[in-house]
Amino acid sequence: MQCKMWSAGILTAGLALTGVAEAQSTGQSPRPVVRPASVSEPVLQNAVPLMATAARPKLRPATRGAGNPEPAVVQVASPAGFDRWVQNFQSRARAQGISNATLQSAFRNVRYDPDVIRRDRNQSEFTKTIWQYLDSAVSDRRIRNGKAALKEHRRTLEAIEKRYGVEKEVVVAVWGLESGYGVFRGSNDVIGSLATLAFDGRRGAFFEEQLIAALKILQNGDTSPRNMTGSWAGAMGHTQFIPTSYLAFAVDFDGDGRRDIWADDPVDALASTAAYLNKSGWKKGQPWGVEVQVPRGFDYSQANRKITKTPAQWARLGVVDMKGRQVPNHGRASLLLPAGADGVALLIFSNFRSIERYNAADAYVIGVGHLSDRIRGGSAFKADWPADGRALTRAERRELQQRLTRAGFSTQGVDGRIGPNTIAAVRAFQRSRGLTPDGYASLSLLERLR
């Protein structure tokens, strides 16, 4: 999981995937709200060879055409003063218990990395819809490779499941989306990347916190500076832990005295992921979500993450599984419409929120959950997605908010994030025009407002 280059809007039912959808706050998790980086599908032994395609929502400037603006020129800060910043930072690190020996070892070859800043700046726009993302995240090849990984590591995964109560298929699905089953763990020097981002200052306090945590990991002896590699934003290992999450959740499952999530052997990383989900409230045997049908004339105001009902209560409203039956009683659930009334509908249970603690983007949670189901042998979603649509750009989301507000449906501000205020405004506008009030911020809705 990447670190916090992300906005923290509220994600409720009916959102397009905008910047991996605007993320919902998930409580006091040491792992922050995130925007996932891309991962290519790996080639596993005894598995179908894969072409390189994105496995997680890929953040990139919007492409020209189809209403998307030309990417802005990225301005990269000068590295002047970086060495002085490092000296000042080291004084702050010593005050937090980091030894001179650790600092000297960690910073021996650290240099300002302008490529890290360029990649950070290019997080500004996201252009995939959720169905485009899922086409890659839960592709046939990824499912086959997930089954191969499960078979290869079954004994270890069963032991992890027994200890932490998290199904092995879920752990494998996180592994698959985070690093392509360990193939793409990142090769950036984590200390150098975090120091560059902390010096840059745009989210300096957050990245300095991660840098201190990374130094504590080194000081604890879990790995060496040379082996501490990861993404350009400091996410590490098979399942892409950021340093603070590592300190909070990583475990030494193989008993060698180190919590080694970087090794070729993934045992500690997989166990650490299960430990993370366990501490996030995972309930073994409960699904993350179940695909459901919504009846005609349904009151779409009920599609709200804050509204929970038992499966029996949802069934009385006509919300049933794809065979027309009441969903089994796995506890209270919310109705999620990730692409509005014309896409897949899901009843989501508390395990959805446990995955959300790992990564708060709905697209990611659905990707992990659905991939785990498919690895287990489950079927693909049965409902269609509105495949003729596309995600709104940030500029278009701002325009949507401006036009809604001018039309008398205030979004309580213009920030380009589709949160609860914008969803409420969209629903009110839809009702006023006799449209299905699902709150979905679509291109067709924007065109109607123009």
Short mmCIF file of C-alpha atoms in Angstrom, two decimals:
data_model
loop_
_atom_site.label_atom_id
_atom_site.label_comp_id
_atom_site.label_asym_id
_atom_site.label_seq_id
_atom_site.Cartn_x
_atom_site.Cartn_y
_atom_site.Cartn_z
CA MET A 1 0.00 0.00 0.00
CA GLN A 2 1.27 3.35 -0.87
CA CYS A 3 1.44 6.17 1.56
CA LYS A 4 -0.62 9.27 2.07
CA MET A 5 -0.72 11.22 -1.17
CA TRP A 6 -4.42 11.14 -0.97
CA SER A 7 -7.52 13.05 -0.25
CA ALA A 8 -9.84 11.90 2.50
CA GLY A 9 -13.33 12.58 1.26
CA ILE A 10 -16.24 10.32 2.14
CA LEU A 11 -17.05 7.50 -0.25
CA THR A 12 -20.66 6.38 -0.18
CA ALA A 13 -22.91 4.46 -2.50
CA GLY A 14 -23.05 5.42 -6.14
CA LEU A 15 -19.61 6.91 -6.72
CA ALA A 16 -17.56 6.81 -9.85
CA LEU A 17 -13.93 5.86 -9.36
CA THR A 18 -12.35 9.29 -9.09
CA GLY A 19 -8.79 9.31 -7.85
CA VAL A 20 -9.62 5.71 -6.94
CA ALA A 21 -12.82 7.30 -5.81
CA GLU A 22 -12.62 9.72 -2.97
CA ALA A 23 -11.53 7.68 -0.01
CA GLN A 24 -13.51 7.24 3.15
CA SER A 25 -12.00 7.82 6.55
CA THR A 26 -11.58 4.48 8.29
CA GLY A 27 -10.86 5.41 11.86
CA GLN A 28 -7.58 5.42 13.68
CA SER A 29 -5.70 3.01 11.45
CA PRO A 30 -1.92 3.45 11.39
CA ARG A 31 -2.23 2.74 7.70
CA PRO A 32 -3.42 5.93 6.00
CA VAL A 33 -6.06 6.59 3.41
CA VAL A 34 -4.38 5.73 0.15
CA ARG A 35 -4.29 5.89 -3.56
CA PRO A 36 -2.81 2.64 -4.82
CA ALA A 37 0.02 2.55 -7.32
CA SER A 38 -0.01 0.24 -10.30
CA VAL A 39 1.27 -3.31 -10.22
CA SER A 40 1.84 -5.57 -13.17
CA GLU A 41 0.57 -9.11 -13.25
CA PRO A 42 3.39 -11.58 -12.60
CA VAL A 43 4.41 -14.82 -14.20
CA LEU A 44 4.26 -17.60 -11.62
CA GLN A 45 5.70 -21.07 -11.95
CA ASN A 46 3.07 -23.44 -13.38
CA ALA A 47 0.78 -20.50 -14.11
CA VAL A 48 -0.31 -18.83 -17.33
CA PRO A 49 2.24 -16.20 -18.49
CA LEU A 50 0.93 -12.69 -18.02
CA MET A 51 1.15 -9.46 -19.89
CA ALA A 52 2.01 -6.39 -17.84
CA THR A 53 -1.23 -4.69 -16.87
CA ALA A 54 -2.20 -2.54 -13.95
CA ALA A 55 -3.36 -4.47 -10.89
CA ARG A 56 -4.33 -1.56 -8.68
CA PRO A 57 -5.94 1.76 -9.53
CA LYS A 58 -3.26 3.55 -11.48
CA LEU A 59 -2.95 7.26 -10.84
CA ARG A 60 -1.81 9.30 -13.76
CA PRO A 61 -2.55 12.58 -15.50
CA ALA A 62 -5.73 12.47 -17.54
CA THR A 63 -5.09 11.69 -21.17
CA ARG A 64 -6.10 14.16 -23.85
CA GLY A 65 -9.27 13.51 -25.74
CA ALA A 66 -12.67 12.35 -24.52
CA GLY A 67 -12.99 15.54 -22.54
CA ASN A 68 -9.80 15.09 -20.54
CA PRO A 69 -7.42 18.03 -20.21
CA GLU A 70 -3.81 18.03 -21.24
CA PRO A 71 -1.57 17.06 -18.29
CA ALA A 72 -0.06 19.99 -16.48
CA VAL A 73 3.69 20.52 -16.50
CA VAL A 74 5.16 19.17 -13.28
CA GLN A 75 7.28 21.62 -11.33
CA VAL A 76 9.97 19.81 -9.33
CA ALA A 77 11.55 21.59 -6.39
CA SER A 78 15.26 22.33 -6.39
CA PRO A 79 17.40 19.94 -4.31
CA ALA A 80 19.23 22.94 -2.87
CA GLY A 81 19.18 22.70 0.89
CA PHE A 82 18.49 18.96 0.97
CA ASP A 83 21.74 18.17 2.80
CA ARG A 84 21.02 20.89 5.33
CA TRP A 85 17.50 19.52 5.79
CA VAL A 86 18.97 16.04 6.42
CA GLN A 87 21.23 17.44 9.13
CA ASN A 88 18.32 19.18 10.83
CA PHE A 89 16.16 16.09 10.49
CA GLN A 90 18.81 13.91 12.07
CA SER A 91 18.74 16.14 15.15
CA ARG A 92 14.99 15.59 15.37
CA ALA A 93 15.46 11.86 14.84
CA ARG A 94 17.99 11.63 17.68
CA ALA A 95 15.46 13.30 19.96
CA GLN A 96 13.11 10.42 19.11
CA GLY A 97 15.63 7.76 20.03
CA ILE A 98 17.36 7.08 16.72
CA SER A 99 21.06 6.38 17.28
CA ASN A 100 23.96 8.01 15.45
CA ALA A 101 24.99 4.60 14.13
CA THR A 102 21.55 4.02 12.60
CA LEU A 103 21.50 7.47 11.03
CA GLN A 104 24.98 7.16 9.58
CA SER A 105 24.21 3.76 8.09
CA ALA A 106 20.79 4.76 6.74
CA PHE A 107 21.87 8.06 5.15
CA ARG A 108 25.25 6.96 3.81
CA ASN A 109 24.20 7.04 0.14
CA VAL A 110 21.00 9.07 0.34
CA ARG A 111 20.51 11.74 -2.31
CA TYR A 112 17.62 13.95 -3.30
CA ASP A 113 15.59 12.05 -5.93
CA PRO A 114 13.70 14.34 -8.35
CA ASP A 115 12.00 11.33 -9.97
CA VAL A 116 10.18 10.65 -6.69
CA ILE A 117 8.80 14.19 -6.73
CA ARG A 118 7.77 13.92 -10.37
CA ARG A 119 5.87 10.73 -9.63
CA ASP A 120 4.25 12.32 -6.60
CA ARG A 121 3.09 15.31 -8.63
CA ASN A 122 1.67 13.08 -11.33
CA GLN A 123 -0.88 11.67 -8.87
CA SER A 124 -3.25 14.50 -9.68
CA GLU A 125 -5.76 12.76 -11.98
CA PHE A 126 -7.26 9.33 -12.33
CA THR A 127 -9.09 8.16 -15.40
CA LYS A 128 -10.23 4.57 -14.90
CA THR A 129 -13.72 3.55 -13.94
CA ILE A 130 -14.23 0.81 -11.40
CA TRP A 131 -15.14 -1.72 -14.06
CA GLN A 132 -11.98 -0.94 -16.01
CA TYR A 133 -9.95 -1.39 -12.84
CA LEU A 134 -11.63 -4.69 -12.00
CA ASP A 135 -11.00 -6.00 -15.53
CA SER A 136 -7.32 -5.92 -14.61
CA ALA A 137 -7.41 -6.51 -10.86
CA VAL A 138 -9.58 -9.61 -11.22
CA SER A 139 -8.50 -10.75 -14.68
CA ASP A 140 -8.50 -14.42 -15.63
CA ARG A 141 -4.71 -14.45 -15.53
CA ARG A 142 -4.60 -12.90 -12.08
CA ILE A 143 -7.10 -15.46 -10.82
CA ARG A 144 -5.03 -18.32 -12.25
CA ASN A 145 -1.86 -16.95 -10.74
CA GLY A 146 -3.63 -16.48 -7.41
CA LYS A 147 -4.68 -20.11 -7.44
CA ALA A 148 -1.11 -21.10 -8.28
CA ALA A 149 0.24 -18.99 -5.40
CA LEU A 150 -2.32 -20.51 -3.05
CA LYS A 151 -1.32 -24.01 -4.08
CA GLU A 152 2.40 -23.29 -3.73
CA HIS A 153 2.09 -21.76 -0.26
CA ARG A 154 -0.96 -23.65 1.00
CA ARG A 155 0.66 -25.12 4.12
CA THR A 156 1.99 -21.72 5.23
CA LEU A 157 -1.27 -19.97 4.42
CA GLU A 158 -3.31 -22.55 6.32
CA ALA A 159 -1.10 -22.05 9.37
CA ILE A 160 -1.54 -18.28 9.06
CA GLU A 161 -5.31 -18.67 8.74
CA LYS A 162 -5.42 -20.88 11.82
CA ARG A 163 -3.50 -18.34 13.91
CA TYR A 164 -5.13 -15.10 12.74
CA GLY A 165 -8.55 -16.22 11.54
CA VAL A 166 -8.24 -14.60 8.10
CA GLU A 167 -9.07 -16.79 5.12
CA LYS A 168 -6.04 -17.71 3.03
CA GLU A 169 -7.73 -16.59 -0.20
CA VAL A 170 -8.12 -13.07 1.18
CA VAL A 171 -4.44 -12.89 2.15
CA VAL A 172 -3.46 -14.13 -1.31
CA ALA A 173 -5.73 -11.55 -2.96
CA VAL A 174 -4.07 -8.70 -1.04
CA TRP A 175 -0.69 -10.12 -2.08
CA GLY A 176 -1.80 -10.27 -5.70
CA LEU A 177 -3.02 -6.68 -5.84
CA GLU A 178 -0.17 -5.20 -3.84
CA SER A 179 2.84 -6.74 -5.57
CA GLY A 180 1.67 -9.20 -8.20
CA TYR A 181 2.23 -12.11 -5.78
CA GLY A 182 5.64 -10.80 -4.79
CA VAL A 183 7.05 -10.14 -8.24
CA PHE A 184 6.85 -6.32 -8.09
CA ARG A 185 7.91 -5.25 -4.61
CA GLY A 186 9.62 -2.02 -5.63
CA SER A 187 13.32 -1.25 -5.99
CA ASN A 188 13.52 2.29 -4.61
CA ASP A 189 15.67 3.03 -1.58
CA VAL A 190 12.98 3.66 1.04
CA ILE A 191 15.09 6.01 3.19
CA GLY A 192 16.02 8.13 0.17
CA SER A 193 12.44 8.27 -1.14
CA LEU A 194 10.96 9.21 2.23
CA ALA A 195 13.67 11.80 2.89
CA THR A 196 13.03 13.38 -0.51
CA LEU A 197 9.28 13.53 0.10
CA ALA A 198 9.68 14.86 3.63
CA PHE A 199 12.09 17.57 2.40
CA ASP A 200 9.72 18.50 -0.40
CA GLY A 201 7.24 19.59 2.23
CA ARG A 202 3.93 19.11 0.45
CA ARG A 203 3.07 16.41 2.97
CA GLY A 204 6.26 16.80 4.94
CA ALA A 205 4.94 15.93 8.39
CA PHE A 206 3.44 12.65 7.18
CA PHE A 207 6.55 11.55 5.31
CA GLU A 208 8.82 12.56 8.17
CA GLU A 209 6.73 10.35 10.44
CA GLN A 210 7.21 7.49 7.98
CA LEU A 211 10.94 8.20 7.79
CA ILE A 212 11.30 8.04 11.58
CA ALA A 213 9.37 4.76 11.56
CA ALA A 214 11.65 3.36 8.83
CA LEU A 215 14.69 4.26 10.90
CA LYS A 216 13.18 2.48 13.91
CA ILE A 217 12.76 -0.62 11.75
CA LEU A 218 16.44 -0.48 10.82
CA GLN A 219 17.45 0.15 14.42
CA ASN A 220 15.42 -2.88 15.52
CA GLY A 221 17.47 -5.02 13.13
CA ASP A 222 14.60 -6.34 11.00
CA THR A 223 16.48 -5.47 7.82
CA SER A 224 19.39 -3.40 6.54
CA PRO A 225 19.36 -0.10 4.62
CA ARG A 226 20.45 -1.95 1.50
CA ASN A 227 17.54 -4.37 1.73
CA MET A 228 14.95 -1.77 2.70
CA THR A 229 13.54 -1.22 -0.77
CA GLY A 230 10.02 -0.49 -1.90
CA SER A 231 7.86 1.84 -3.93
CA TRP A 232 8.82 5.42 -4.69
CA ALA A 233 6.47 6.48 -1.86
CA GLY A 234 7.89 4.17 0.79
CA ALA A 235 5.58 1.14 0.67
CA MET A 236 7.56 -2.04 1.34
CA GLY A 237 7.58 -5.76 0.77
CA HIS A 238 5.24 -8.33 -0.67
CA THR A 239 2.12 -6.62 0.65
CA GLN A 240 3.41 -3.02 0.57
CA PHE A 241 3.40 -1.95 4.20
CA ILE A 242 4.21 1.66 4.95
CA PRO A 243 6.66 1.99 7.88
CA THR A 244 4.14 3.00 10.56
CA SER A 245 1.88 0.10 9.61
CA TYR A 246 4.86 -2.22 9.73
CA LEU A 247 5.67 -1.13 13.28
CA ALA A 248 2.04 -1.62 14.29
CA PHE A 249 1.26 -4.93 12.61
CA ALA A 250 4.26 -6.81 11.17
CA VAL A 251 4.98 -10.21 12.75
CA ASP A 252 7.84 -12.69 12.82
CA PHE A 253 5.86 -15.75 11.75
CA ASP A 254 8.82 -17.95 10.85
CA GLY A 255 10.52 -17.33 14.21
CA ASP A 256 13.91 -16.21 12.91
CA GLY A 257 13.94 -13.08 15.07
CA ARG A 258 13.17 -10.65 12.24
CA ARG A 259 9.90 -9.40 10.75
CA ASP A 260 11.22 -9.75 7.21
CA ILE A 261 8.63 -8.64 4.67
CA TRP A 262 11.32 -7.99 2.02
CA ALA A 263 12.67 -11.55 1.65
CA ASP A 264 11.87 -13.74 -1.34
CA ASP A 265 10.13 -16.07 1.12
CA PRO A 266 6.80 -14.28 1.71
CA VAL A 267 5.86 -15.95 5.00
CA ASP A 268 6.35 -12.94 7.30
CA ALA A 269 4.68 -10.58 4.83
CA LEU A 270 1.62 -12.81 4.40
CA ALA A 271 1.30 -13.35 8.14
CA SER A 272 1.69 -9.63 8.75
CA THR A 273 -1.17 -8.94 6.35
CA ALA A 274 -3.37 -11.44 8.18
CA ALA A 275 -2.39 -9.87 11.51
CA TYR A 276 -3.31 -6.45 10.13
CA LEU A 277 -6.76 -7.62 9.01
CA ASN A 278 -7.27 -9.51 12.27
CA LYS A 279 -6.59 -6.38 14.32
CA SER A 280 -8.89 -4.46 11.99
CA GLY A 281 -11.82 -6.58 13.09
CA TRP A 282 -11.88 -9.39 10.52
CA LYS A 283 -14.62 -11.98 11.14
CA LYS A 284 -13.80 -15.40 9.76
CA GLY A 285 -16.63 -16.89 7.75
CA GLN A 286 -18.28 -13.56 6.99
CA PRO A 287 -18.19 -12.40 3.36
CA TRP A 288 -16.81 -8.98 2.52
CA GLY A 289 -19.85 -8.45 0.31
CA VAL A 290 -22.55 -10.23 -1.69
CA GLU A 291 -23.86 -9.23 -5.10
CA VAL A 292 -27.57 -8.42 -4.91
CA GLN A 293 -30.52 -7.30 -6.99
CA VAL A 294 -32.32 -4.03 -6.31
CA PRO A 295 -36.01 -3.83 -7.27
CA ARG A 296 -37.59 -1.24 -9.53
CA GLY A 297 -38.83 1.77 -7.65
CA PHE A 298 -36.29 1.24 -4.89
CA ASP A 299 -35.65 4.13 -2.51
CA TYR A 300 -32.04 4.86 -3.39
CA SER A 301 -31.57 7.03 -0.32
CA GLN A 302 -31.16 3.66 1.45
CA ALA A 303 -27.93 3.12 -0.50
CA ASN A 304 -25.86 4.85 2.14
CA ARG A 305 -22.87 3.53 4.06
CA LYS A 306 -24.34 4.91 7.29
CA ILE A 307 -27.51 2.84 6.88
CA THR A 308 -27.17 -0.78 7.97
CA LYS A 309 -29.85 -3.47 8.05
CA THR A 310 -30.02 -7.20 8.54
CA PRO A 311 -30.29 -9.31 5.36
CA ALA A 312 -33.89 -10.04 6.33
CA GLN A 313 -34.67 -6.33 6.51
CA TRP A 314 -33.04 -5.77 3.12
CA ALA A 315 -35.03 -8.68 1.68
CA ARG A 316 -38.28 -7.06 2.83
CA LEU A 317 -37.24 -4.05 0.70
CA GLY A 318 -36.67 -6.35 -2.28
CA VAL A 319 -32.88 -6.50 -2.01
CA VAL A 320 -32.05 -10.18 -2.55
CA ASP A 321 -29.19 -12.23 -3.96
CA MET A 322 -28.80 -12.93 -7.67
CA LYS A 323 -31.00 -16.04 -7.38
CA GLY A 324 -33.80 -14.07 -5.74
CA ARG A 325 -33.16 -15.41 -2.25
CA GLN A 326 -32.55 -13.61 1.03
CA VAL A 327 -28.85 -13.14 1.66
CA PRO A 328 -27.66 -15.34 4.56
CA ASN A 329 -27.52 -13.60 7.91
CA HIS A 330 -23.87 -12.59 8.23
CA GLY A 331 -24.74 -9.55 10.33
CA ARG A 332 -25.82 -6.03 9.47
CA ALA A 333 -24.92 -4.75 6.01
CA SER A 334 -24.99 -1.59 3.91
CA LEU A 335 -26.00 -1.30 0.27
CA LEU A 336 -23.19 -0.11 -1.99
CA LEU A 337 -23.72 0.96 -5.62
CA PRO A 338 -20.18 1.61 -6.86
CA ALA A 339 -21.38 2.62 -10.34
CA GLY A 340 -24.88 3.84 -9.55
CA ALA A 341 -28.19 2.15 -10.29
CA ASP A 342 -26.99 0.80 -13.65
CA GLY A 343 -24.09 -1.24 -12.27
CA VAL A 344 -23.33 -3.99 -9.77
CA ALA A 345 -25.07 -3.71 -6.39
CA LEU A 346 -23.48 -5.11 -3.24
CA LEU A 347 -24.50 -5.76 0.34
CA ILE A 348 -21.29 -5.11 2.25
CA PHE A 349 -20.56 -6.48 5.72
CA SER A 350 -18.07 -5.48 8.41
CA ASN A 351 -15.24 -7.37 6.68
CA PHE A 352 -15.50 -4.78 3.89
CA ARG A 353 -14.44 -2.22 6.47
CA SER A 354 -11.59 -4.43 7.65
CA ILE A 355 -10.11 -4.46 4.15
CA GLU A 356 -10.81 -0.74 4.01
CA ARG A 357 -8.44 -0.26 6.94
CA TYR A 358 -5.74 -1.65 4.63
CA ASN A 359 -6.72 0.65 1.78
CA ALA A 360 -9.71 2.96 1.94
CA ALA A 361 -10.55 3.03 -1.79
CA ASP A 362 -13.79 1.18 -2.55
CA ALA A 363 -12.31 -0.05 -5.81
CA TYR A 364 -9.42 -1.67 -3.96
CA VAL A 365 -11.69 -3.30 -1.36
CA ILE A 366 -13.98 -4.68 -4.05
CA GLY A 367 -10.92 -5.84 -6.00
CA VAL A 368 -9.48 -7.73 -3.02
CA GLY A 369 -12.84 -9.19 -2.06
CA HIS A 370 -13.85 -10.25 -5.55
CA LEU A 371 -10.40 -11.63 -6.36
CA SER A 372 -10.46 -13.70 -3.17
CA ASP A 373 -13.89 -15.06 -4.13
CA ARG A 374 -12.68 -15.98 -7.61
CA ILE A 375 -9.53 -17.65 -6.27
CA ARG A 376 -11.85 -19.68 -4.00
CA GLY A 377 -13.86 -20.73 -7.07
CA GLY A 378 -16.68 -18.19 -6.99
CA SER A 379 -18.30 -16.68 -10.05
CA ALA A 380 -17.86 -13.31 -11.72
CA PHE A 381 -20.29 -10.50 -11.05
CA LYS A 382 -23.53 -11.20 -12.88
CA ALA A 383 -24.84 -7.66 -13.36
CA ASP A 384 -23.46 -5.46 -16.11
CA TRP A 385 -21.46 -2.30 -15.57
CA PRO A 386 -22.31 0.91 -17.47
CA ALA A 387 -19.42 0.21 -19.82
CA ASP A 388 -20.19 3.16 -22.10
CA GLY A 389 -19.33 5.63 -19.34
CA ARG A 390 -16.03 7.03 -18.16
CA ALA A 391 -14.79 8.58 -14.95
CA LEU A 392 -15.00 12.32 -14.55
CA THR A 393 -11.75 14.22 -14.43
CA ARG A 394 -11.05 16.42 -11.41
CA ALA A 395 -11.84 19.49 -13.49
CA GLU A 396 -15.16 17.94 -14.48
CA ARG A 397 -15.96 17.04 -10.88
CA ARG A 398 -15.36 20.65 -9.90
CA GLU A 399 -17.54 21.80 -12.79
CA LEU A 400 -20.26 19.40 -11.66
CA GLN A 401 -20.19 20.89 -8.16
CA GLN A 402 -20.26 24.43 -9.50
CA ARG A 403 -23.18 23.73 -11.81
CA LEU A 404 -25.16 21.88 -9.15
CA THR A 405 -24.69 24.75 -6.72
CA ARG A 406 -25.69 27.35 -9.32
CA ALA A 407 -28.80 25.27 -10.07
CA GLY A 408 -29.84 25.45 -6.43
CA PHE A 409 -28.40 22.15 -5.22
CA SER A 410 -25.50 23.22 -3.05
CA THR A 411 -22.51 20.89 -2.68
CA GLN A 412 -21.22 22.97 0.26
CA GLY A 413 -18.02 23.84 -1.58
CA VAL A 414 -16.09 23.06 -4.74
CA ASP A 415 -13.13 20.72 -4.22
CA GLY A 416 -13.41 18.09 -6.96
CA ARG A 417 -14.20 15.36 -4.42
CA ILE A 418 -17.39 13.37 -4.62
CA GLY A 419 -18.31 13.22 -0.94
CA PRO A 420 -21.65 13.02 0.89
CA ASN A 421 -22.60 16.65 0.27
CA THR A 422 -22.11 16.27 -3.48
CA ILE A 423 -23.95 12.94 -3.51
CA ALA A 424 -26.88 14.54 -1.68
CA ALA A 425 -26.89 17.40 -4.19
CA VAL A 426 -26.80 14.96 -7.11
CA ARG A 427 -29.72 13.02 -5.65
CA ALA A 428 -31.74 16.18 -5.13
CA PHE A 429 -31.09 17.26 -8.71
CA GLN A 430 -31.99 13.80 -10.02
CA ARG A 431 -35.29 13.85 -8.12
CA SER A 432 -36.10 17.29 -9.46
CA ARG A 433 -35.69 16.01 -13.02
CA GLY A 434 -37.48 12.69 -12.57
CA LEU A 435 -34.22 10.69 -12.79
CA THR A 436 -33.24 7.67 -10.71
CA PRO A 437 -31.86 9.30 -7.54
CA ASP A 438 -28.84 7.05 -7.06
CA GLY A 439 -26.40 9.93 -6.36
CA TYR A 440 -24.02 8.76 -9.08
CA ALA A 441 -21.83 11.56 -10.44
CA SER A 442 -21.70 10.53 -14.08
CA LEU A 443 -20.67 12.24 -17.30
CA SER A 444 -24.25 12.10 -18.55
CA LEU A 445 -25.36 13.95 -15.41
CA LEU A 446 -22.77 16.66 -16.01
CA GLU A 447 -23.86 16.98 -19.64
CA ARG A 448 -27.45 17.39 -18.49
CA LEU A 449 -26.36 20.24 -16.21
CA ARG A 450 -24.46 22.01 -18.97
#
